[in-house]
DNA sequence: TTGTTCGTCAACCGTTTGGTTGAATATGCG
DNA sequence: CGCATATTCAACCAAACGGTTGACGAACAA
């Protein structure tokens, strides 16, 4: 078909739909079966299946079949490139990326269990 | 009218097109007139004008008319919401956002002119 | 005035998107 | 086996997308 696009195309396009962003938010809390992902939406299962396909092709979600059930898991690393691309434009222009990485290591290593940031 | 969409829809959709991302990269270096933005592209001026409209409606670009010429400026702050949304999903999950803000203040205040990483 | 440049508008075109429905394919259970 | 469950596939549809072209208005110069 029309040729493979830049991964950024795929990721940003996947994120441009509110249904898909909502799906990602749901998967942030837990892995889910396709049917359970579809449950809260007022659209057909097939539509959700398509959305999950788009998210999967974008690398944002991985799917593993276990028996009849296909489990969907969030793959947050796929956002990395997009985030890095965006950083070129943000107010972080002048940020030293090395220092940024160090900051993250400290933050992530320090109090893993203390942060209670699961607000809706 | 299909109603106003979530700003995240608009921003991510604007970013999902390689032409538009390239335009943003160009504007990162300098403000430009519409005609000059269009110059390096192999498509019509009208097409670029449309792309600039999409970027403007997304808040990523502002346009100011001076005489005949319409100047386009990058508005990187519009990426803020998108970036914050993405941070929920990244490897930065556990990052304390307050500490993150402090980090940025320090980084941005410390060596404003030293970093010279304009790759691309 | 006439003419040129800058940029948008309007109409059109083919392709893609996001949704529907119904059939098909697995898998599991009795 | 026969039947329900889980998920996708295929065909279809209206609407939006990304592009084109030609006409248009606004600003400047002669």
Tab-separated table of N, CA and C in Angstrom, chain A residues 3-54:
chain	number	residue	atom	x	y	z
A	3	UNK	N	2.939	2.704	1.199
A	3	UNK	CA	4.291	2.817	1.732
A	3	UNK	C	4.285	3.080	3.215
A	4	UNK	N	5.352	2.645	3.864
A	4	UNK	CA	5.403	2.795	5.304
A	4	UNK	C	5.771	4.220	5.665
A	5	UNK	N	5.047	4.765	6.604
A	5	UNK	CA	5.260	6.150	6.984
A	5	UNK	C	6.280	6.237	8.114
A	6	UNK	N	6.733	7.432	8.335
A	6	UNK	CA	7.535	7.748	9.497
A	6	UNK	C	6.809	7.264	10.756
A	7	UNK	N	7.533	6.606	11.657
A	7	UNK	CA	6.889	6.157	12.894
A	7	UNK	C	6.196	7.297	13.643
A	8	UNK	N	6.739	8.490	13.525
A	8	UNK	CA	6.095	9.617	14.198
A	8	UNK	C	4.706	9.861	13.636
A	9	UNK	N	4.557	9.716	12.314
A	9	UNK	CA	3.224	9.810	11.710
A	9	UNK	C	2.270	8.868	12.428
A	10	UNK	N	2.715	7.629	12.526
A	10	UNK	CA	1.852	6.579	13.061
A	10	UNK	C	1.486	6.833	14.520
A	11	UNK	N	2.488	7.208	15.302
A	11	UNK	CA	2.235	7.417	16.730
A	11	UNK	C	1.331	8.623	16.947
A	12	UNK	N	1.667	9.737	16.314
A	12	UNK	CA	0.852	10.929	16.514
A	12	UNK	C	-0.570	10.712	16.000
A	13	UNK	N	-0.675	10.044	14.870
A	13	UNK	CA	-2.019	9.766	14.361
A	13	UNK	C	-2.802	8.902	15.344
A	14	UNK	N	-2.127	7.921	15.909
A	14	UNK	CA	-2.811	7.062	16.880
A	14	UNK	C	-3.284	7.868	18.081
A	15	UNK	N	-2.501	8.848	18.467
A	15	UNK	CA	-2.840	9.645	19.656
A	15	UNK	C	-3.897	10.709	19.363
A	16	UNK	N	-4.175	10.942	18.102
A	16	UNK	CA	-5.068	12.047	17.730
A	16	UNK	C	-6.541	11.705	17.914
A	17	UNK	N	-6.832	10.502	18.320
A	17	UNK	CA	-8.232	10.099	18.474
A	17	UNK	C	-8.577	9.913	19.954
A	18	UNK	N	-9.659	10.569	20.403
A	18	UNK	CA	-9.994	10.523	21.834
A	18	UNK	C	-10.317	9.121	22.328
A	19	UNK	N	-10.951	8.321	21.484
A	19	UNK	CA	-11.234	6.938	21.881
A	19	UNK	C	-9.935	6.192	22.164
A	20	UNK	N	-8.963	6.390	21.271
A	20	UNK	CA	-7.702	5.666	21.459
A	20	UNK	C	-6.959	6.177	22.692
A	21	UNK	N	-6.992	7.487	22.925
A	21	UNK	CA	-6.337	7.984	24.142
A	21	UNK	C	-7.020	7.433	25.382
A	22	UNK	N	-8.344	7.299	25.315
A	22	UNK	CA	-9.061	6.751	26.468
A	22	UNK	C	-8.667	5.291	26.679
A	23	UNK	N	-8.507	4.568	25.592
A	23	UNK	CA	-8.074	3.175	25.707
A	23	UNK	C	-6.705	3.113	26.385
A	24	UNK	N	-5.809	3.973	25.965
A	24	UNK	CA	-4.480	3.979	26.576
A	24	UNK	C	-4.570	4.273	28.073
A	25	UNK	N	-5.443	5.202	28.431
A	25	UNK	CA	-5.601	5.520	29.850
A	25	UNK	C	-6.093	4.310	30.631
A	26	UNK	N	-7.014	3.578	30.013
A	26	UNK	CA	-7.519	2.379	30.685
A	26	UNK	C	-6.399	1.364	30.877
A	27	UNK	N	-5.582	1.210	29.837
A	27	UNK	CA	-4.511	0.209	29.914
A	27	UNK	C	-3.408	0.643	30.873
A	28	UNK	N	-3.389	1.918	31.175
A	28	UNK	CA	-2.412	2.397	32.142
A	28	UNK	C	-2.654	1.760	33.504
A	29	UNK	N	-3.910	1.446	33.778
A	29	UNK	CA	-4.232	0.880	35.085
A	29	UNK	C	-4.005	-0.620	35.123
A	30	UNK	N	-4.257	-1.286	34.012
A	30	UNK	CA	-4.135	-2.739	33.997
A	30	UNK	C	-4.178	-3.280	32.586
A	31	UNK	N	-3.594	-4.442	32.389
A	31	UNK	CA	-3.794	-5.149	31.129
A	31	UNK	C	-5.259	-5.560	31.039
A	32	UNK	N	-5.765	-5.602	29.801
A	32	UNK	CA	-7.182	-5.908	29.646
A	32	UNK	C	-7.410	-6.748	28.399
A	33	UNK	N	-8.493	-7.525	28.424
A	33	UNK	CA	-8.939	-8.242	27.241
A	33	UNK	C	-9.677	-7.268	26.327
A	34	UNK	N	-9.713	-7.599	25.040
A	34	UNK	CA	-10.350	-6.720	24.061
A	34	UNK	C	-11.796	-6.422	24.447
A	35	UNK	N	-12.536	-7.444	24.825
A	35	UNK	CA	-13.937	-7.265	25.189
A	35	UNK	C	-14.089	-6.299	26.356
A	36	UNK	N	-13.188	-6.417	27.324
A	36	UNK	CA	-13.272	-5.533	28.485
A	36	UNK	C	-12.880	-4.111	28.118
A	37	UNK	N	-11.937	-3.963	27.204
A	37	UNK	CA	-11.609	-2.623	26.725
A	37	UNK	C	-12.840	-2.002	26.091
A	38	UNK	N	-13.566	-2.802	25.326
A	38	UNK	CA	-14.711	-2.279	24.578
A	38	UNK	C	-15.901	-1.926	25.463
A	39	UNK	N	-15.988	-2.583	26.601
A	39	UNK	CA	-17.200	-2.493	27.430
A	39	UNK	C	-17.690	-1.057	27.669
A	40	UNK	N	-16.842	-0.149	28.170
A	40	UNK	CA	-17.367	1.177	28.522
A	40	UNK	C	-17.688	2.063	27.321
A	41	UNK	N	-17.358	1.640	26.128
A	41	UNK	CA	-17.597	2.483	24.957
A	41	UNK	C	-18.952	2.203	24.341
A	42	UNK	N	-19.510	3.225	23.746
A	42	UNK	CA	-20.804	3.066	23.090
A	42	UNK	C	-20.612	2.824	21.608
A	43	UNK	N	-19.685	1.956	21.295
A	43	UNK	CA	-19.522	1.596	19.886
A	43	UNK	C	-19.227	0.114	19.816
A	44	UNK	N	-19.256	-0.394	18.587
A	44	UNK	CA	-19.179	-1.841	18.436
A	44	UNK	C	-17.825	-2.388	18.840
A	45	UNK	N	-17.825	-3.678	19.156
A	45	UNK	CA	-16.575	-4.356	19.476
A	45	UNK	C	-15.610	-4.293	18.300
A	46	UNK	N	-16.153	-4.414	17.101
A	46	UNK	CA	-15.288	-4.384	15.925
A	46	UNK	C	-14.560	-3.047	15.817
A	47	UNK	N	-15.262	-1.984	16.149
A	47	UNK	CA	-14.629	-0.657	16.089
A	47	UNK	C	-13.469	-0.588	17.078
A	48	UNK	N	-13.703	-1.077	18.288
A	48	UNK	CA	-12.632	-1.061	19.288
A	48	UNK	C	-11.479	-1.947	18.836
A	49	UNK	N	-11.808	-3.069	18.248
A	49	UNK	CA	-10.768	-3.957	17.731
A	49	UNK	C	-9.897	-3.228	16.714
A	50	UNK	N	-10.542	-2.432	15.859
A	50	UNK	CA	-9.769	-1.643	14.894
A	50	UNK	C	-8.872	-0.635	15.602
A	51	UNK	N	-9.428	0.051	16.576
A	51	UNK	CA	-8.630	1.027	17.313
A	51	UNK	C	-7.426	0.350	17.955
A	52	UNK	N	-7.653	-0.816	18.539
A	52	UNK	CA	-6.536	-1.532	19.150
A	52	UNK	C	-5.504	-1.933	18.104
A	53	UNK	N	-5.976	-2.240	16.911
A	53	UNK	CA	-5.046	-2.545	15.833
A	53	UNK	C	-4.165	-1.353	15.494
A	54	UNK	N	-4.782	-0.194	15.446
A	54	UNK	CA	-4.025	1.023	15.153
A	54	UNK	C	-3.010	1.298	16.258
